[in-house]
CSV table of C-alpha atoms and ligand atoms in Angstrom, one decimal:
chain,number,residue,atom,x,y,z
A,1,MET,CA,15.6,-24.4,-23.7
A,2,HIS,CA,13.2,-25.6,-21.0
A,3,PRO,CA,11.8,-22.9,-18.8
A,4,THR,CA,12.5,-23.0,-15.0
A,5,ARG,CA,9.4,-22.9,-12.9
A,6,VAL,CA,9.9,-20.7,-9.9
A,7,ILE,CA,7.7,-19.3,-7.1
A,8,GLY,CA,8.4,-15.7,-5.9
A,9,LEU,CA,7.1,-14.7,-2.4
A,10,MET,CA,7.1,-11.1,-1.2
A,11,SER,CA,5.6,-9.2,1.7
A,12,GLY,CA,6.5,-5.5,1.6
A,13,THR,CA,6.4,-2.5,3.9
A,14,SER,CA,2.5,-2.3,3.7
A,15,VAL,CA,2.4,-5.7,5.5
A,16,ASP,CA,-0.9,-6.4,3.8
A,17,GLY,CA,-0.1,-10.0,2.9
A,18,ILE,CA,2.1,-12.4,0.9
A,19,ASP,CA,2.2,-11.7,-2.8
A,20,ALA,CA,2.9,-15.1,-4.5
A,21,ALA,CA,3.8,-15.4,-8.2
A,22,LEU,CA,4.3,-18.7,-10.0
A,23,VAL,CA,6.4,-18.0,-13.1
A,24,GLU,CA,8.3,-19.7,-15.9
A,25,ILE,CA,11.7,-18.2,-16.7
A,26,VAL,CA,14.0,-18.5,-19.7
A,27,GLY,CA,17.2,-16.6,-20.6
A,28,THR,CA,19.4,-14.6,-18.2
A,29,ASP,CA,19.7,-10.9,-19.1
A,30,LEU,CA,18.7,-9.2,-22.3
A,31,ASP,CA,17.1,-12.5,-23.4
A,32,LEU,CA,15.4,-12.9,-20.0
A,33,LYS,CA,11.7,-13.8,-20.4
A,34,VAL,CA,9.2,-14.5,-17.7
A,35,GLU,CA,5.7,-15.8,-17.9
A,36,LEU,CA,3.3,-15.3,-15.0
A,37,LEU,CA,1.3,-18.5,-14.6
A,38,ALA,CA,-0.5,-17.5,-11.4
A,39,GLY,CA,-0.4,-14.6,-9.0
A,40,LYS,CA,-2.3,-14.1,-5.8
A,41,THR,CA,-2.1,-12.1,-2.5
A,42,TYR,CA,-2.7,-14.2,0.7
A,43,PRO,CA,-3.6,-11.8,3.5
A,44,TYR,CA,-1.8,-12.2,6.8
A,45,PRO,CA,-3.8,-13.6,9.7
A,46,ALA,CA,-4.9,-10.4,11.6
A,47,ALA,CA,-3.1,-11.1,14.8
A,48,LEU,CA,0.2,-11.8,13.0
A,49,ARG,CA,-0.1,-8.6,10.9
A,50,GLU,CA,-0.7,-6.6,14.1
A,51,LYS,CA,2.3,-8.1,15.7
A,52,ILE,CA,4.5,-7.4,12.7
A,53,LEU,CA,3.3,-3.8,12.5
A,54,ALA,CA,4.0,-3.3,16.2
A,55,ILE,CA,7.6,-4.6,15.8
A,56,CYS,CA,8.1,-2.3,12.7
A,57,GLY,CA,6.8,0.5,14.9
A,58,GLY,CA,9.6,-0.2,17.4
A,59,ALA,CA,7.6,-2.3,20.0
A,60,PRO,CA,10.0,-4.2,22.3
A,61,ILE,CA,10.1,-8.0,21.6
A,62,SER,CA,11.7,-10.9,23.4
A,63,MET,CA,14.0,-13.3,21.6
A,64,ALA,CA,11.5,-16.1,22.2
A,65,GLU,CA,8.8,-14.0,20.5
A,66,LEU,CA,11.1,-13.2,17.7
A,67,ALA,CA,11.7,-16.8,17.0
A,68,ALA,CA,8.0,-17.6,17.1
A,69,ILE,CA,7.1,-14.8,14.7
A,70,ASP,CA,10.0,-15.8,12.4
A,71,ASP,CA,8.5,-19.3,12.1
A,72,ALA,CA,4.9,-18.1,11.9
A,73,ILE,CA,5.9,-15.9,8.9
A,74,ALA,CA,7.8,-18.9,7.3
A,75,LEU,CA,4.6,-21.0,7.8
A,76,VAL,CA,2.3,-18.6,6.0
A,77,PHE,CA,4.9,-18.0,3.2
A,78,ALA,CA,5.1,-21.8,2.8
A,79,GLN,CA,1.3,-22.1,2.6
A,80,ALA,CA,1.2,-19.3,0.0
A,81,ALA,CA,3.8,-21.3,-2.0
A,82,GLN,CA,1.8,-24.5,-1.8
A,83,ASN,CA,-1.5,-22.8,-2.7
A,84,ILE,CA,-0.2,-20.8,-5.7
A,85,GLN,CA,1.0,-23.9,-7.5
A,86,VAL,CA,-2.2,-26.0,-7.2
A,87,GLY,CA,-3.2,-27.2,-10.6
A,88,TYR,CA,0.4,-26.7,-12.0
A,89,PRO,CA,3.4,-29.1,-12.2
A,90,PRO,CA,5.4,-28.3,-9.0
A,91,ALA,CA,8.0,-25.5,-9.1
A,92,THR,CA,11.7,-26.4,-8.6
A,93,LEU,CA,12.7,-23.2,-6.8
A,94,ILE,CA,11.3,-20.6,-4.4
A,95,GLY,CA,12.6,-17.1,-4.0
A,96,SER,CA,11.3,-15.7,-0.7
A,97,HIS,CA,11.9,-12.1,0.3
A,98,GLY,CA,10.4,-12.6,3.7
A,99,GLN,CA,9.1,-9.7,5.8
A,100,THR,CA,11.2,-6.7,6.5
A,101,VAL,CA,10.9,-5.8,10.2
A,102,TYR,CA,13.9,-3.5,10.5
A,103,HIS,CA,16.0,-1.6,8.0
A,104,ARG,CA,19.0,0.6,8.8
A,105,PRO,CA,20.7,2.2,5.8
A,106,PRO,CA,24.6,2.3,6.0
A,107,GLY,CA,26.2,5.3,7.6
A,108,PHE,CA,25.1,4.9,11.2
A,109,SER,CA,27.5,3.7,13.9
A,110,ILE,CA,26.5,1.1,16.5
A,111,SER,CA,26.7,3.8,19.2
A,112,GLU,CA,24.0,5.8,17.4
A,113,ASN,CA,21.6,3.0,17.6
A,114,SER,CA,20.0,3.1,21.0
A,115,VAL,CA,22.3,0.4,22.5
A,116,SER,CA,23.1,1.3,26.1
A,117,GLY,CA,26.7,0.8,27.3
A,118,ASN,CA,29.7,0.3,25.1
A,119,ILE,CA,29.3,-3.1,23.5
A,120,LEU,CA,32.4,-3.0,21.3
A,121,PRO,CA,35.5,-4.8,22.5
A,122,SER,CA,37.8,-2.5,24.4
A,123,HIS,CA,41.0,-4.0,23.0
A,124,GLN,CA,42.4,-3.1,19.6
A,125,SER,CA,40.5,-5.2,17.1
A,126,PRO,CA,42.6,-7.0,14.4
A,127,PHE,CA,39.9,-6.0,11.8
A,128,PRO,CA,39.0,-2.5,10.7
A,129,TYR,CA,35.5,-2.5,12.2
A,130,PRO,CA,33.0,-1.5,9.5
A,131,GLN,CA,31.3,1.1,11.6
A,132,SER,CA,29.0,2.2,9.0
A,133,LEU,CA,27.5,-1.0,7.5
A,134,GLY,CA,23.8,-1.1,7.0
A,135,TYR,CA,21.5,-3.7,8.5
A,136,SER,CA,18.3,-5.2,7.3
A,137,LEU,CA,16.2,-7.9,8.9
A,138,GLN,CA,13.7,-10.1,7.0
A,139,LEU,CA,11.8,-12.7,8.9
A,140,GLY,CA,10.4,-16.0,7.6
A,141,ARG,CA,13.3,-18.3,7.6
A,142,GLY,CA,14.1,-20.0,4.3
A,143,ALA,CA,15.2,-23.2,5.9
A,144,LEU,CA,11.7,-23.8,7.2
A,145,ILE,CA,10.0,-22.9,4.0
A,146,SER,CA,12.2,-25.4,2.1
A,147,ARG,CA,11.5,-28.0,4.8
A,148,LEU,CA,7.7,-27.5,4.6
A,149,THR,CA,7.3,-27.2,0.8
A,150,GLY,CA,10.0,-29.7,-0.2
A,151,ILE,CA,11.3,-27.0,-2.6
A,152,THR,CA,14.8,-25.5,-2.6
A,153,THR,CA,14.3,-22.0,-1.2
A,154,ILE,CA,16.5,-18.9,-1.5
A,155,SER,CA,16.0,-16.2,1.2
A,156,ASN,CA,17.9,-13.4,2.9
A,157,PHE,CA,18.6,-11.6,-0.4
A,158,ARG,CA,19.7,-8.3,1.1
A,159,VAL,CA,22.6,-9.3,3.4
A,160,ALA,CA,25.2,-9.9,0.7
A,161,ASP,CA,24.8,-6.5,-0.8
A,162,ILE,CA,24.9,-4.9,2.6
A,163,ALA,CA,28.2,-6.8,3.4
A,164,VAL,CA,29.8,-5.0,0.4
A,165,GLY,CA,28.7,-1.6,1.6
A,166,GLY,CA,25.3,-1.4,-0.1
A,167,HIS,CA,21.9,-0.5,1.3
A,168,GLY,CA,20.6,-4.0,0.5
A,169,ALA,CA,17.8,-2.1,-1.3
A,170,PRO,CA,16.3,-1.5,-3.8
A,171,LEU,CA,17.1,-4.9,-5.4
A,172,VAL,CA,14.4,-4.8,-8.1
A,173,PRO,CA,16.3,-2.4,-10.5
A,174,ARG,CA,18.4,-5.2,-12.2
A,175,VAL,CA,15.2,-7.1,-12.9
A,176,ASP,CA,13.5,-3.9,-14.1
A,177,ALA,CA,16.5,-3.3,-16.5
A,178,TYR,CA,16.1,-6.6,-18.2
A,179,LEU,CA,12.3,-6.8,-18.2
A,180,LEU,CA,11.2,-3.2,-18.8
A,181,SER,CA,13.9,-1.2,-20.6
A,182,HIS,CA,13.1,0.1,-24.0
A,183,PRO,CA,15.5,0.3,-27.1
A,184,GLN,CA,14.7,4.0,-27.8
A,185,GLU,CA,12.8,5.4,-24.8
A,186,ALA,CA,14.0,6.5,-21.3
A,187,ARG,CA,11.6,5.2,-18.7
A,188,CYS,CA,11.0,5.4,-15.0
A,189,ILE,CA,9.6,2.4,-13.2
A,190,GLN,CA,7.9,3.7,-10.0
A,191,ASN,CA,6.8,1.2,-7.4
A,192,VAL,CA,4.3,2.6,-4.9
A,193,GLY,CA,4.1,0.1,-2.1
A,194,GLY,CA,4.4,1.1,1.6
A,195,ILE,CA,7.6,2.9,0.5
A,196,GLY,CA,8.1,4.2,-3.0
A,197,ASN,CA,11.1,3.4,-5.2
A,198,VAL,CA,12.1,4.3,-8.7
A,199,THR,CA,14.3,2.7,-11.4
A,200,TYR,CA,15.4,5.1,-14.1
A,201,LEU,CA,16.1,3.1,-17.3
A,202,PRO,CA,17.9,5.0,-20.1
A,203,PRO,CA,17.3,3.8,-23.7
A,204,ARG,CA,18.9,0.4,-24.2
A,205,ARG,CA,22.0,1.4,-26.2
A,206,ASP,CA,25.7,1.9,-25.7
A,207,ASP,CA,26.6,2.1,-22.0
A,208,TRP,CA,22.9,2.0,-20.8
A,209,LEU,CA,23.4,-0.4,-18.0
A,210,ASN,CA,25.9,2.0,-16.3
A,211,GLN,CA,23.5,4.9,-16.6
A,212,ILE,CA,20.7,3.3,-14.7
A,213,LEU,CA,19.7,5.1,-11.5
A,214,ALA,CA,17.5,3.9,-8.6
A,215,TRP,CA,16.5,4.9,-5.1
A,216,ASP,CA,13.7,4.9,-2.6
A,217,THR,CA,11.6,8.0,-3.2
A,218,GLY,CA,10.1,8.0,0.4
A,219,PRO,CA,6.6,7.3,1.5
A,220,GLY,CA,4.3,5.3,-0.9
A,221,ASN,CA,1.2,4.3,0.9
A,222,SER,CA,2.6,3.8,4.4
A,223,LEU,CA,1.5,7.2,5.8
A,224,LEU,CA,-1.8,7.2,3.8
A,225,ASP,CA,-2.8,3.7,5.1
A,226,LEU,CA,-2.0,4.8,8.7
A,227,ALA,CA,-4.1,8.0,8.3
A,228,VAL,CA,-7.0,6.1,6.8
A,229,GLN,CA,-7.0,3.6,9.7
A,230,TYR,CA,-6.9,6.5,12.1
A,231,PHE,CA,-9.7,8.5,10.6
A,232,SER,CA,-11.9,5.4,10.0
A,233,ASN,CA,-11.2,4.1,13.5
A,234,GLY,CA,-9.7,0.9,12.0
A,235,ALA,CA,-12.7,0.2,9.8
A,236,LYS,CA,-10.6,0.8,6.6
A,237,SER,CA,-7.0,-0.1,5.9
A,238,TYR,CA,-6.4,2.0,2.8
A,239,ASP,CA,-8.0,4.7,0.6
A,240,GLU,CA,-9.6,2.6,-2.1
A,241,ASN,CA,-8.9,4.2,-5.6
A,242,GLY,CA,-7.9,7.3,-3.7
A,243,SER,CA,-11.5,8.4,-3.6
A,244,TRP,CA,-11.4,9.7,0.0
A,245,ALA,CA,-8.4,11.9,-0.7
A,246,ALA,CA,-10.0,13.0,-4.0
A,247,SER,CA,-12.9,14.5,-2.0
A,248,GLY,CA,-10.5,16.9,-0.2
A,249,SER,CA,-7.8,19.4,-1.2
A,250,PRO,CA,-4.1,19.4,-0.5
A,251,CYS,CA,-2.7,22.0,1.9
A,252,TYR,CA,0.4,23.1,-0.1
A,253,PRO,CA,2.2,25.0,2.7
A,254,LEU,CA,2.3,21.7,4.6
A,255,VAL,CA,3.5,19.7,1.6
A,256,GLU,CA,6.3,22.3,1.2
A,257,LYS,CA,7.2,22.0,4.9
A,258,TRP,CA,7.3,18.2,4.8
A,259,LEU,CA,9.3,18.2,1.6
A,260,SER,CA,12.1,20.2,3.3
A,261,GLN,CA,13.0,17.1,5.3
A,262,ASP,CA,16.5,15.8,5.0
A,263,TYR,CA,15.6,12.4,3.4
A,264,PHE,CA,14.2,14.1,0.3
A,265,ARG,CA,17.4,16.2,-0.2
A,266,LEU,CA,19.7,13.2,0.2
A,267,PRO,CA,21.3,12.2,-3.2
A,268,PRO,CA,21.0,8.5,-4.2
A,269,PRO,CA,21.9,5.8,-3.5
A,270,LYS,CA,19.4,5.9,-0.6
A,271,SER,CA,16.9,3.6,1.0
A,272,THR,CA,14.3,4.0,3.8
A,273,GLY,CA,11.5,2.2,5.5
A,274,ARG,CA,8.7,2.4,8.1
A,275,GLU,CA,11.4,3.4,10.7
A,276,LEU,CA,11.3,6.9,9.1
A,277,PHE,CA,7.9,7.0,7.3
A,278,GLY,CA,5.8,5.2,10.0
A,279,VAL,CA,3.6,5.9,13.0
A,280,THR,CA,5.8,8.6,14.6
A,281,TYR,CA,6.0,10.5,11.3
A,282,LEU,CA,2.3,10.4,10.8
A,283,HIS,CA,1.7,11.7,14.3
A,284,GLN,CA,3.9,14.7,13.5
A,285,CYS,CA,2.0,15.2,10.2
A,286,LEU,CA,-1.4,15.1,12.1
A,287,GLN,CA,0.0,17.6,14.6
A,288,ASP,CA,1.1,20.0,11.8
A,289,CYS,CA,-2.4,19.7,10.2
A,290,GLN,CA,-4.1,21.0,13.4
A,291,ALA,CA,-2.9,24.6,12.7
A,292,TYR,CA,-4.8,24.5,9.3
A,293,GLN,CA,-8.0,22.9,10.7
A,294,LEU,CA,-8.0,20.4,7.9
A,295,SER,CA,-10.8,17.8,7.4
A,296,PRO,CA,-9.8,14.1,7.2
A,297,ALA,CA,-10.3,14.3,3.4
A,298,ASP,CA,-7.9,17.3,3.3
A,299,VAL,CA,-5.3,15.5,5.4
A,300,LEU,CA,-5.5,12.5,3.1
A,301,ALA,CA,-5.2,14.7,0.0
A,302,THR,CA,-2.2,16.5,1.6
A,303,ILE,CA,-0.4,13.2,2.4
A,304,THR,CA,-1.2,11.9,-1.1
A,305,GLU,CA,0.4,15.1,-2.5
A,306,LEU,CA,3.5,14.5,-0.4
A,307,THR,CA,3.8,11.0,-2.0
A,308,ALA,CA,3.3,12.4,-5.5
A,309,ALA,CA,5.5,15.5,-5.1
A,310,SER,CA,8.3,13.6,-3.4
A,311,ILE,CA,8.4,11.3,-6.3
A,312,VAL,CA,8.4,14.0,-9.0
A,313,ASN,CA,10.8,16.3,-7.2
A,314,SER,CA,13.3,13.5,-6.8
A,315,TYR,CA,13.2,13.0,-10.6
A,316,HIS,CA,13.9,16.7,-11.2
A,317,ALA,CA,16.7,16.6,-8.6
A,318,PHE,CA,18.5,13.4,-9.4
A,319,LEU,CA,17.8,12.3,-13.0
A,320,PRO,CA,19.9,13.5,-16.0
A,321,ARG,CA,16.7,14.2,-17.9
A,322,MET,CA,13.0,13.5,-17.5
A,323,PRO,CA,11.8,10.1,-18.9
A,324,LYS,CA,9.4,9.8,-21.8
A,325,CYS,CA,7.2,7.5,-19.8
A,326,LEU,CA,6.5,6.5,-16.2
A,327,LEU,CA,5.4,2.9,-15.5
A,328,LEU,CA,3.7,2.5,-12.2
A,329,CYS,CA,3.5,-0.7,-10.2
A,330,GLY,CA,2.7,-1.8,-6.6
A,331,GLY,CA,-0.7,-1.3,-4.9
A,332,GLY,CA,-0.5,2.5,-5.1
A,333,SER,CA,-0.7,2.1,-8.9
A,334,GLN,CA,-4.5,1.5,-8.3
A,335,ASN,CA,-4.9,4.8,-6.5
A,336,LEU,CA,-6.5,6.9,-9.2
A,337,TYR,CA,-6.2,10.1,-7.3
A,338,LEU,CA,-2.4,9.6,-6.8
A,339,LYS,CA,-2.1,8.7,-10.5
A,340,HIS,CA,-3.9,11.9,-11.5
A,341,ARG,CA,-1.7,14.0,-9.3
A,342,LEU,CA,1.4,12.4,-10.8
A,343,GLU,CA,0.1,13.1,-14.3
A,344,LEU,CA,-0.4,16.8,-13.4
A,345,LEU,CA,3.0,17.2,-11.8
A,346,LEU,CA,4.8,15.3,-14.6
A,347,LYS,CA,3.2,17.3,-17.4
A,348,SER,CA,4.4,15.8,-20.7
A,349,VAL,CA,5.5,12.4,-19.2
A,350,LYS,CA,3.1,9.6,-20.1
A,351,VAL,CA,1.9,7.8,-17.0
A,352,LEU,CA,1.0,4.1,-17.5
A,353,THR,CA,1.4,0.9,-15.4
A,354,THR,CA,3.9,-1.9,-16.0
A,355,ASP,CA,0.9,-4.0,-17.0
A,356,GLU,CA,0.9,-2.0,-20.2
A,357,ALA,CA,4.5,-3.0,-20.8
A,358,GLY,CA,3.7,-6.7,-20.2
A,359,VAL,CA,4.7,-7.1,-16.5
A,360,SER,CA,2.1,-7.4,-13.8
A,361,ALA,CA,2.0,-4.2,-11.8
A,362,GLU,CA,0.5,-6.1,-8.8
A,363,PHE,CA,3.0,-9.0,-8.8
A,364,LYS,CA,6.2,-7.4,-10.1
A,365,GLU,CA,8.0,-7.5,-6.8
A,366,ALA,CA,7.1,-11.2,-6.3
A,367,ILE,CA,8.2,-11.9,-9.8
A,368,ALA,CA,11.5,-10.1,-9.1
A,369,PHE,CA,12.3,-12.4,-6.2
A,370,ALA,CA,11.6,-15.4,-8.4
A,371,ILE,CA,14.1,-14.1,-10.9
A,372,LEU,CA,16.7,-13.1,-8.2
A,373,ALA,CA,16.4,-16.8,-6.9
A,374,TYR,CA,16.9,-18.1,-10.4
A,375,TRP,CA,20.0,-15.9,-10.9
A,376,ARG,CA,21.3,-17.1,-7.5
A,377,GLN,CA,21.1,-20.7,-8.8
A,378,LEU,CA,22.9,-19.8,-11.9
A,379,GLY,CA,25.6,-17.9,-9.9
A,380,LEU,CA,24.7,-14.6,-11.5
A,381,PRO,CA,24.8,-11.3,-9.6
A,382,GLY,CA,21.4,-9.7,-8.5
A,383,ASN,CA,22.3,-6.3,-7.2
A,384,LEU,CA,23.0,-3.2,-9.2
A,385,PRO,CA,25.7,-1.3,-7.3
A,386,VAL,CA,24.5,2.1,-8.6
A,387,ALA,CA,21.2,1.4,-7.0
A,388,THR,CA,22.3,0.1,-3.7
A,389,GLY,CA,25.6,1.8,-3.3
A,390,ALA,CA,27.5,-1.5,-2.9
A,391,ASP,CA,31.1,-1.5,-4.0
A,392,GLN,CA,30.7,-4.5,-6.3
A,393,GLU,CA,28.1,-6.8,-7.9
A,394,VAL,CA,27.4,-9.9,-5.8
A,395,VAL,CA,25.3,-13.0,-6.0
A,396,LEU,CA,22.4,-12.6,-3.7
A,397,GLY,CA,20.5,-14.9,-1.4
A,398,GLU,CA,21.1,-17.9,0.9
A,399,VAL,CA,20.3,-21.3,-0.5
A,400,HIS,CA,18.3,-23.8,1.6
A,401,PRO,CA,18.3,-27.1,-0.3
A,402,VAL,CA,15.7,-29.8,0.4
A,403,THR,CA,17.1,-32.2,2.9
A,404,GLY,CA,15.6,-35.4,1.5
A,405,ASP,CA,12.8,-36.5,3.9
A,406,LYS,CA,9.8,-34.3,3.7
B,1,LIG,N1,-7.5,-0.2,-5.2
B,1,LIG,C1,-6.6,0.5,-4.5
B,1,LIG,N2,-6.7,1.8,-4.3
B,1,LIG,C2,-5.8,2.5,-3.6
B,1,LIG,N3,-4.7,1.9,-3.0
B,1,LIG,C3,-4.6,0.6,-3.1
B,1,LIG,C4,-5.5,-0.2,-3.8
B,1,LIG,N4,-5.1,-1.5,-3.8
B,1,LIG,C5,-3.9,-1.5,-3.0
B,1,LIG,N5,-3.6,-0.2,-2.6
B,1,LIG,C6,-2.5,0.2,-1.8
B,1,LIG,O1,-1.4,-0.6,-2.0
B,1,LIG,C7,-0.8,-1.1,-0.8
B,1,LIG,C8,-0.2,-2.4,-1.0
B,1,LIG,O2,0.8,-2.2,-2.0
B,1,LIG,P1,1.9,-3.3,-2.2
B,1,LIG,O3,1.4,-4.7,-2.0
B,1,LIG,O4,2.6,-3.0,-3.5
B,1,LIG,O5,2.9,-2.8,-1.0
B,1,LIG,P2,4.1,-3.6,-0.4
B,1,LIG,O6,4.7,-4.6,-1.4
B,1,LIG,O7,3.7,-4.1,0.9
B,1,LIG,O8,5.2,-2.4,-0.2
B,1,LIG,P3,6.7,-2.2,-0.6
B,1,LIG,O9,6.7,-2.2,-2.1
B,1,LIG,O10,7.1,-0.9,0.0
B,1,LIG,O11,7.5,-3.3,-0.1
B,1,LIG,C9,-2.0,-1.1,0.2
B,1,LIG,O12,-1.6,-1.0,1.5
B,1,LIG,C10,-2.8,0.1,-0.3
B,1,LIG,O13,-2.4,1.3,0.3
B,2,LIG,C1,14.3,-3.0,3.2
B,2,LIG,C2,13.1,-3.2,2.3
B,2,LIG,O1,12.4,-4.2,2.5
B,2,LIG,N1,13.0,-2.4,1.3
B,2,LIG,C3,11.9,-2.4,0.4
B,2,LIG,C4,10.9,-1.3,0.7
B,2,LIG,O2,9.7,-1.4,-0.2
B,2,LIG,C5,9.9,-0.6,-1.3
B,2,LIG,C6,11.3,-0.1,-1.2
B,2,LIG,O3,11.4,-0.1,0.3
B,2,LIG,C7,12.4,-1.0,-1.7
B,2,LIG,O4,13.7,-0.4,-1.5
B,2,LIG,C8,12.5,-2.4,-1.0
B,2,LIG,O5,11.8,-3.4,-1.7
B,2,LIG,C9,11.9,-3.7,-3.1
B,2,LIG,C10,11.3,-5.0,-3.4
B,2,LIG,C11,13.4,-3.7,-3.6
B,2,LIG,O6,14.3,-4.2,-2.9
B,2,LIG,O7,13.6,-3.4,-4.7
């Protein structure tokens, strides 16, 4: 069987840049195999990053600006796709996640969403209006990426799952299941990006697929990155290796207070984003810290502890049993202090990275969107209803074929 060469493109909630992965894929599920030929992160131009972070933080934006940013993002994504395949035979498919700028889990009605005036029709609608559907907006339109690269592009992966009642996130669990499950061992795959998310994989026997669990654990690096920027007056964007936090001490009463927040108690399926764990949340944390006269290093240690404890507590609360092993991925897997805290809190659970199980910890999400695009082309479902809360499996992604003239 000839492998299919696919490019996966992803920019996550850290908004640090575009992760691009050029992969070769064979098989479809238990026989799925993926080889990473090249992986690279292309930082966003500073002005574009600032604009995206402002929108994510709720800054008002005109429709004209939205259109311009949508295309600016598509352009840098297309450039990333062109660059990653230099020196290789061209890919035949791109899976582009785009940039999330807004995410609303299901369960809110339109009237709860800061829309002034009643915008719903006053007459009786012939349809039962799905008041509580989620909404998730990823910018960087696939049609433009396809046009610029000359490669069929799949984008907008989250909307089909949302339309059948799901959160549209996390979408990586089905990929985790086929790439990282183990025949005898229960594992957790923990991504620590801007937001953290876990996939629990029981040993691969009997009804294992139906026993997978997954959810967003809460903040990954989002609060930590914002705090580092604040304390360094913008000179640093993250706590490299966690060494700044490691020089302080966590304030446990504050960690306890923050952990009592509703999101952490909510049972899965659940998803979140910078709308909750963003600038406003950090300001509240900084205000709470004042009462304890914490140094910047102590604040960073306390926020890192929140990330670690929210992850571990959610396992105790929502998993049928603790896993044998935890495989970390995402940028936070390089934070040695966070890893150390997780090891201490998890006691007998082995903490490794997905690299040690053969899947790049840095590029796993980009690889996942290459696989989701490949499944889309084969007409195979990409979501895992137990992870997203959808009422059925669905094929994910909108196809933007190449139009002929480039
Ligand atoms: N050497 C390092 N030490 C500590 N933290 C690091 C290091 N390298 C990267 N990070 C952290 O990882 C973050 C980027 O992670 P990643 O690219 O996985 O996030 P993302 O994909 O944007 O987020 P998400 O998974 O939520 O969509 C950086 O913002 C930084 O906080
Ligand atoms: C709406 C959105 O972009 N969600 C991201 C975010 O970043 C991490 C976590 O929250 C996860 O649920 C999701 O991304 C990964 C790739 C996913 O869908 O599995």
